Short mmCIF file of C-alpha atoms and ligand atoms in Angstrom, two decimals:
data_model
loop_
_atom_site.label_atom_id
_atom_site.label_comp_id
_atom_site.label_asym_id
_atom_site.label_seq_id
_atom_site.Cartn_x
_atom_site.Cartn_y
_atom_site.Cartn_z
CA UNK A 1 2.74 7.22 -29.13
CA UNK A 2 2.90 3.70 -27.71
CA UNK A 3 2.94 4.12 -23.94
CA UNK A 4 4.26 1.55 -21.44
CA UNK A 5 1.75 -0.48 -19.44
CA UNK A 6 0.26 1.89 -16.86
CA UNK A 7 0.30 1.17 -13.13
CA UNK A 8 -2.70 -0.85 -11.93
CA UNK A 9 -4.49 1.82 -9.91
CA UNK A 10 -6.88 0.60 -7.22
CA UNK A 11 -8.56 3.88 -6.31
CA UNK A 12 -8.23 7.50 -5.31
CA UNK A 13 -6.76 7.21 -1.81
CA UNK A 14 -5.86 10.58 -0.33
CA UNK A 15 -5.09 14.22 -1.03
CA UNK A 16 -2.81 16.75 0.62
CA UNK A 17 -4.14 20.26 1.12
CA UNK A 18 -2.08 23.19 2.33
CA UNK A 19 -4.07 25.26 4.85
CA UNK A 20 -3.14 28.61 6.35
CA UNK A 21 -4.49 27.96 9.86
CA UNK A 22 -4.22 24.37 11.03
CA UNK A 23 -6.34 24.96 14.14
CA UNK A 24 -9.18 26.39 12.05
CA UNK A 25 -8.85 23.51 9.57
CA UNK A 26 -8.95 21.02 12.45
CA UNK A 27 -12.13 22.62 13.77
CA UNK A 28 -13.78 22.34 10.35
CA UNK A 29 -12.66 18.86 9.31
CA UNK A 30 -12.52 17.10 12.68
CA UNK A 31 -14.92 18.88 15.03
CA UNK A 32 -17.61 19.75 12.47
CA UNK A 33 -17.35 17.30 9.55
CA UNK A 34 -16.35 14.43 11.82
CA UNK A 35 -13.13 13.03 10.33
CA UNK A 36 -11.08 10.69 12.53
CA UNK A 37 -7.54 11.81 13.38
CA UNK A 38 -4.93 9.16 12.54
CA UNK A 39 -1.89 11.26 13.40
CA UNK A 40 -0.96 14.87 13.98
CA UNK A 41 2.05 17.09 14.48
CA UNK A 42 2.56 20.82 14.94
CA UNK A 43 2.39 21.29 11.17
CA UNK A 44 0.09 18.57 9.79
CA UNK A 45 -3.05 16.53 10.42
CA UNK A 46 -3.70 13.05 8.96
CA UNK A 47 -7.42 12.29 8.74
CA UNK A 48 -9.52 9.32 7.65
CA UNK A 49 -13.16 8.40 7.30
CA UNK A 50 -14.95 5.92 9.54
CA UNK A 51 -14.82 3.03 7.07
CA UNK A 52 -11.27 3.65 5.97
CA UNK A 53 -8.55 1.03 6.43
CA UNK A 54 -5.54 2.97 5.17
CA UNK A 55 -3.85 5.50 7.41
CA UNK A 56 -5.43 8.62 5.95
CA UNK A 57 -7.65 10.07 3.24
CA UNK A 58 -6.62 13.67 3.79
CA UNK A 59 -3.46 15.44 4.87
CA UNK A 60 -3.86 19.02 6.05
CA UNK A 61 -0.47 20.70 6.11
CA UNK A 62 0.13 24.22 7.43
CA UNK A 63 1.61 26.64 4.92
CA UNK A 64 1.62 30.29 3.91
CA UNK A 65 -0.79 29.98 0.95
CA UNK A 66 -3.77 27.65 0.53
CA UNK A 67 -3.17 25.06 -2.18
CA UNK A 68 -3.59 21.44 -3.19
CA UNK A 69 -0.19 19.73 -2.98
CA UNK A 70 -0.89 16.25 -4.37
CA UNK A 71 -3.50 13.68 -5.33
CA UNK A 72 -2.56 10.13 -4.31
CA UNK A 73 -3.68 6.82 -5.79
CA UNK A 74 -3.17 3.40 -4.29
CA UNK A 75 -1.80 0.78 -6.72
CA UNK A 76 -2.29 -2.99 -6.76
CA UNK A 77 1.32 -4.20 -6.18
CA UNK A 78 4.78 -2.89 -5.38
CA UNK A 79 5.74 -3.49 -9.02
CA UNK A 80 3.20 -0.85 -10.04
CA UNK A 81 5.54 1.81 -8.65
CA UNK A 82 8.06 0.89 -11.37
CA UNK A 83 5.25 0.94 -13.93
CA UNK A 84 4.20 4.38 -12.76
CA UNK A 85 7.75 5.69 -13.04
CA UNK A 86 8.19 4.27 -16.55
CA UNK A 87 4.75 5.48 -17.67
CA UNK A 88 5.33 9.08 -16.63
CA UNK A 89 8.90 9.07 -17.90
CA UNK A 90 7.51 8.07 -21.32
CA UNK A 91 5.10 11.00 -21.13
CA UNK A 92 8.03 13.33 -20.43
CA UNK A 93 6.79 14.05 -16.91
CA UNK A 94 9.14 14.84 -14.06
CA UNK A 95 9.01 12.09 -11.43
CA UNK A 96 10.41 11.51 -7.94
CA UNK A 97 10.76 8.48 -5.65
CA UNK A 98 9.67 9.15 -2.11
CA UNK A 99 11.12 6.75 0.47
CA UNK A 100 8.84 4.85 2.84
CA UNK A 101 7.91 6.76 5.95
CA UNK A 102 8.33 10.26 4.53
CA UNK A 103 4.54 10.37 4.54
CA UNK A 104 3.30 8.79 7.80
CA UNK A 105 1.43 5.55 7.17
CA UNK A 106 2.52 5.29 3.52
CA UNK A 107 5.31 3.17 2.05
CA UNK A 108 7.56 4.05 -0.85
CA UNK A 109 5.82 6.22 -3.42
CA UNK A 110 6.32 7.57 -6.92
CA UNK A 111 5.28 11.15 -7.55
CA UNK A 112 4.91 12.76 -10.97
CA UNK A 113 4.00 16.11 -12.47
CA UNK A 114 1.35 14.79 -14.81
CA UNK A 115 0.57 16.12 -18.32
CA UNK A 116 -2.39 18.10 -16.94
CA UNK A 117 -0.16 19.95 -14.46
CA UNK A 118 -1.09 18.07 -11.27
CA UNK A 119 1.26 16.40 -8.80
CA UNK A 120 0.03 12.83 -8.56
CA UNK A 121 1.34 10.09 -6.29
CA UNK A 122 1.25 6.30 -6.46
CA UNK A 123 1.83 4.06 -3.44
CA UNK A 124 1.27 0.41 -2.58
CA UNK A 125 2.38 -0.16 1.03
CA UNK A 126 0.08 1.42 3.59
CA UNK A 127 -0.30 1.07 7.34
CA UNK A 128 -3.79 -0.10 8.17
CA UNK A 129 -5.61 1.88 10.80
CA UNK A 130 -8.46 0.66 12.97
CA UNK A 131 -11.63 0.60 10.91
CA UNK A 132 -14.15 2.63 12.89
CA UNK A 133 -17.20 1.49 10.92
CA UNK A 134 -19.07 0.28 13.98
CA UNK A 135 -17.80 2.88 16.43
CA UNK A 136 -21.09 4.72 16.21
CA UNK A 137 -20.22 6.19 19.59
CA UNK A 138 -17.38 8.19 17.98
CA UNK A 139 -19.24 9.55 14.98
CA UNK A 140 -19.89 13.24 14.52
CA UNK A 141 -21.03 15.70 11.89
CA UNK A 142 -21.41 14.23 8.42
CA UNK A 143 -19.84 10.92 9.49
CA UNK A 144 -17.57 10.75 6.40
CA UNK A 145 -16.83 7.13 5.47
CA UNK A 146 -13.93 7.42 2.99
CA UNK A 147 -12.51 9.48 0.15
CA UNK A 148 -14.56 8.84 -2.96
CA UNK A 149 -13.08 11.03 -5.73
CA UNK A 150 -11.06 13.96 -6.95
CA UNK A 151 -12.52 16.60 -9.28
CA UNK A 152 -10.06 18.78 -11.17
CA UNK A 153 -10.36 21.88 -13.36
CA UNK A 154 -8.65 21.43 -16.71
CA UNK A 155 -8.41 23.67 -19.74
CA UNK A 156 -8.97 20.80 -22.18
CA UNK A 157 -11.44 18.16 -20.96
CA UNK A 158 -10.89 15.94 -24.00
CA UNK A 159 -7.13 15.85 -23.40
CA UNK A 160 -7.73 15.00 -19.75
CA UNK A 161 -10.10 12.21 -20.81
CA UNK A 162 -7.48 10.80 -23.21
CA UNK A 163 -4.70 10.90 -20.62
CA UNK A 164 -6.80 9.21 -17.92
CA UNK A 165 -7.96 6.61 -20.48
CA UNK A 166 -4.30 5.80 -21.14
CA UNK A 167 -3.86 5.41 -17.38
CA UNK A 168 -6.54 2.70 -17.46
CA UNK A 169 -9.58 4.60 -16.20
CA UNK A 170 -13.09 3.73 -17.43
CA UNK A 171 -15.61 6.36 -18.47
CA UNK A 172 -18.96 6.37 -16.64
CA UNK A 173 -20.68 9.67 -17.55
CA UNK A 174 -20.16 12.81 -19.61
CA UNK A 175 -21.66 16.24 -20.26
CA UNK A 176 -21.31 17.04 -23.93
CA UNK A 177 -22.81 18.32 -27.15
CA UNK A 178 -21.91 17.60 -30.75
CA UNK A 179 -18.73 19.68 -30.59
CA UNK A 180 -17.53 19.74 -27.01
CA UNK A 181 -16.82 17.45 -24.10
CA UNK A 182 -17.64 19.72 -21.15
CA UNK A 183 -17.06 17.29 -18.31
CA UNK A 184 -16.30 13.60 -17.77
CA UNK A 185 -16.39 11.12 -14.88
CA UNK A 186 -13.84 8.27 -14.82
CA UNK A 187 -13.25 5.33 -12.51
CA UNK A 188 -10.86 2.61 -11.37
CA UNK A 189 -12.84 1.31 -8.38
CA UNK A 190 -16.31 0.08 -9.28
CA UNK A 191 -18.24 3.29 -8.70
CA UNK A 192 -19.05 6.27 -10.91
CA UNK A 193 -15.64 7.86 -10.44
CA UNK A 194 -12.29 8.29 -8.84
CA UNK A 195 -11.62 11.37 -10.97
CA UNK A 196 -13.78 13.92 -12.77
CA UNK A 197 -12.93 16.89 -14.97
CA UNK A 198 -14.54 20.32 -14.91
CA UNK A 199 -13.73 22.63 -17.84
CA UNK A 200 -12.04 25.91 -16.96
CA UNK A 201 -8.72 27.53 -16.26
CA UNK A 202 -6.52 24.73 -15.02
CA UNK A 203 -4.71 23.07 -13.48
CA UNK A 204 -6.71 23.61 -10.30
CA UNK A 205 -8.36 21.28 -7.80
CA UNK A 206 -12.12 21.68 -8.00
CA UNK A 207 -13.08 19.52 -5.03
CA UNK A 208 -12.48 16.45 -2.96
CA UNK A 209 -15.51 14.14 -2.75
CA UNK A 210 -16.03 12.19 0.48
CA UNK A 211 -18.54 9.36 0.74
CA UNK A 212 -21.23 9.15 3.38
CA UNK A 213 -23.53 6.16 3.65
CA UNK A 214 -26.81 7.97 3.91
CA UNK A 215 -28.39 11.18 2.69
CA UNK A 216 -29.35 12.23 6.22
CA UNK A 217 -25.64 12.63 6.97
CA UNK A 218 -25.41 15.16 4.13
CA UNK A 219 -28.41 17.00 5.55
CA UNK A 220 -27.15 16.89 9.12
CA UNK A 221 -23.92 18.78 8.36
CA UNK A 222 -26.02 21.52 6.73
CA UNK A 223 -28.13 21.80 9.89
CA UNK A 224 -25.01 21.94 12.04
CA UNK A 225 -23.46 24.70 9.91
CA UNK A 226 -26.74 26.62 10.03
CA UNK A 227 -26.88 26.36 13.82
CA UNK A 228 -23.36 27.75 14.05
CA UNK A 229 -24.18 30.63 11.65
CA UNK A 230 -21.60 29.11 9.32
CA UNK A 231 -24.12 28.93 6.47
CA UNK A 232 -21.70 30.78 4.17
CA UNK A 233 -19.63 27.59 4.10
CA UNK A 234 -22.50 25.77 2.34
CA UNK A 235 -21.77 26.67 -1.27
CA UNK A 236 -24.17 24.53 -3.28
CA UNK A 237 -26.93 22.06 -2.45
CA UNK A 238 -27.92 19.86 -0.83
CA UNK A 239 -29.41 18.22 -3.87
CA UNK A 240 -29.47 15.24 -6.20
CA UNK A 241 -26.96 15.17 -9.04
CA UNK A 242 -28.20 14.13 -12.48
CA UNK A 243 -24.72 12.87 -13.31
CA UNK A 244 -23.95 9.97 -10.92
CA UNK A 245 -27.38 10.14 -9.20
CA UNK A 246 -25.53 11.09 -6.01
CA UNK A 247 -27.09 13.07 -3.17
CA UNK A 248 -24.63 15.89 -2.46
CA UNK A 249 -23.64 19.10 -0.79
CA UNK A 250 -20.59 21.28 -1.51
CA UNK A 251 -18.91 23.04 1.39
CA UNK A 252 -15.97 25.46 1.47
CA UNK A 253 -13.36 24.99 4.19
CA UNK A 254 -11.84 27.98 6.04
CA UNK A 255 -9.26 28.38 3.22
CA UNK A 256 -11.84 28.06 0.46
CA UNK A 257 -10.95 24.47 -0.50
CA UNK A 258 -14.13 22.83 -1.77
CA UNK A 259 -15.35 19.58 -0.19
CA UNK A 260 -18.26 17.52 -1.43
CA UNK A 261 -20.18 15.13 0.78
CA UNK A 262 -21.59 12.53 -1.56
CA UNK A 263 -23.72 9.40 -1.34
CA UNK A 264 -25.76 6.88 -3.34
CA UNK A 265 -24.05 6.59 -6.70
CA UNK A 266 -23.97 3.17 -8.39
CA UNK A 267 -21.95 0.10 -9.42
CA UNK A 268 -19.94 0.33 -12.65
CA UNK A 269 -17.81 -2.82 -12.49
CA UNK A 270 -19.36 -4.99 -15.22
CA UNK A 271 -17.42 -5.31 -18.49
CA UNK A 272 -18.83 -3.06 -21.17
CA UNK A 273 -20.57 -0.87 -18.64
CA UNK A 274 -22.42 1.72 -20.77
CA UNK A 275 -21.48 5.39 -20.70
CA UNK A 276 -24.29 7.75 -19.67
CA UNK A 277 -24.02 10.88 -21.83
CA UNK A 278 -25.83 14.03 -20.67
CA UNK A 279 -26.64 16.85 -23.03
CA UNK A 280 -25.20 20.15 -21.89
CA UNK A 281 -28.71 21.51 -22.50
CA UNK A 282 -30.34 19.16 -19.98
CA UNK A 283 -30.99 21.26 -16.85
CA UNK A 284 -31.03 18.07 -14.74
CA UNK A 285 -27.39 17.17 -15.48
CA UNK A 286 -25.79 19.09 -12.58
CA UNK A 287 -28.86 19.03 -10.34
CA UNK A 288 -31.59 16.51 -11.04
CA UNK A 289 -34.20 18.88 -9.63
CA UNK A 290 -33.08 21.65 -11.99
CA UNK A 291 -31.66 23.98 -9.36
CA UNK A 292 -29.15 26.41 -10.90
CA UNK A 293 -25.46 26.04 -10.18
CA UNK A 294 -24.03 28.98 -8.22
CA UNK A 295 -21.41 30.92 -10.25
CA UNK A 296 -18.61 30.41 -7.70
CA UNK A 297 -18.87 26.65 -8.22
CA UNK A 298 -17.78 27.12 -11.83
CA UNK A 299 -15.20 29.85 -11.34
CA UNK A 300 -13.40 29.16 -8.04
CA UNK A 301 -10.96 26.34 -7.34
CA UNK A 302 -7.74 25.60 -5.47
CA UNK A 303 -4.24 26.37 -6.77
CA UNK A 304 -2.14 23.23 -7.26
CA UNK A 305 1.56 22.79 -6.48
CA UNK A 306 4.37 21.22 -8.49
CA UNK A 307 6.82 18.63 -7.13
CA UNK A 308 8.87 21.38 -5.51
CA UNK A 309 5.82 22.91 -3.82
CA UNK A 310 5.57 25.89 -6.19
CA UNK A 311 2.15 27.05 -7.47
CA UNK A 312 1.41 25.93 -11.03
CA UNK A 313 0.53 28.68 -13.50
CA UNK A 314 -2.91 28.50 -15.11
CA UNK A 315 -3.32 27.53 -18.74
CA UNK A 316 -5.85 29.34 -20.90
CA UNK A 317 -8.67 27.28 -22.30
CA UNK A 318 -8.38 26.15 -25.86
CA UNK A 319 -11.76 27.50 -26.94
CA UNK A 320 -11.59 30.69 -28.94
CA UNK A 321 -13.28 33.80 -27.60
CA UNK A 322 -15.96 33.48 -30.28
CA UNK A 323 -16.76 29.93 -29.30
CA UNK A 324 -16.87 30.90 -25.65
CA UNK A 325 -19.24 33.78 -26.37
CA UNK A 326 -21.51 31.54 -28.41
CA UNK A 327 -21.55 28.95 -25.69
CA UNK A 328 -22.24 31.51 -22.99
CA UNK A 329 -25.22 32.75 -24.99
CA UNK A 330 -26.58 29.43 -26.13
CA UNK A 331 -25.61 26.80 -23.67
CA UNK A 332 -25.25 28.26 -20.20
CA UNK A 333 -22.81 27.28 -17.59
CA UNK A 334 -20.55 24.32 -17.66
CA UNK A 335 -17.32 25.97 -16.84
CA UNK A 336 -17.50 27.83 -20.14
CA UNK A 337 -19.69 30.75 -19.11
CA UNK A 338 -17.28 33.48 -18.27
CA UNK A 339 -17.34 36.31 -20.74
CA UNK A 340 -14.33 36.50 -23.05
CA UNK A 341 -12.02 39.42 -22.47
FE1 LIG B 401 -17.85 15.34 -6.92
#
């Protein structure tokens, strides 16, 4: 199918999470992790990192069930909103125009239920907040600088790769073997990724990745959580990723949403930038030091919501039970380890 020209996406800009206790979420994201508060109401918090110019990188909205409501991308021009609407209409996706001001700090937006089952948003106009880069006096916790990427769980990684390719994303790294694409990292801004895919029962949000400038900031939040006897919120790491070379830790917020603190990946902006392909049999791919991945990291993820705020049902993976069993025996985890029923 010949698709219309896609919107010119600048980067992953913000996400909206539904949390069941806004005060607890505030304590985790603001008091412990160190996000700056751009705006707040009785029902929502708008947070940004210390380097961030746009109004927010994360909306925490109070609701009855934890979920991920939307993933928002900034686009290059106002005309890209029309391109987004036409692009998703051609894909047969339901879309909606959101007037300026409905989301504080964000202009008119186009939302779509994308072919993978996620609610995605595209906006151009954004209120610029004070950049707090040199307000060292205000920094706390992990000193998050900005949103870096989304990571989503999808039942068909190859289909997700094809769709995001059509949306103009470049491919930086993969985990694969001769038959299967297990995971892929794709970018618009000139880093390793704005979006990555983890194979499993989707659509679900796997994690939000926030950038810190230095590895000691990743370590410091672990020490803080240890001091508070909140060590159970450290799910995996700290460590060095093989894929992306990033220094990382994965945390779980009070609702179980997964947050990665991430630093020191690399520049991907040159034309013809080569793809780094990791064998699924290389134990360094997920952790460069060979540390095993905890099972919850593969199996647990956040429910996502449709345009009306209803939870999206999960799609079964396309692999047959026999293939899954073979892979579980031969390959080990990459989102394909759970035993077939
Ligand atoms: Fe990540």
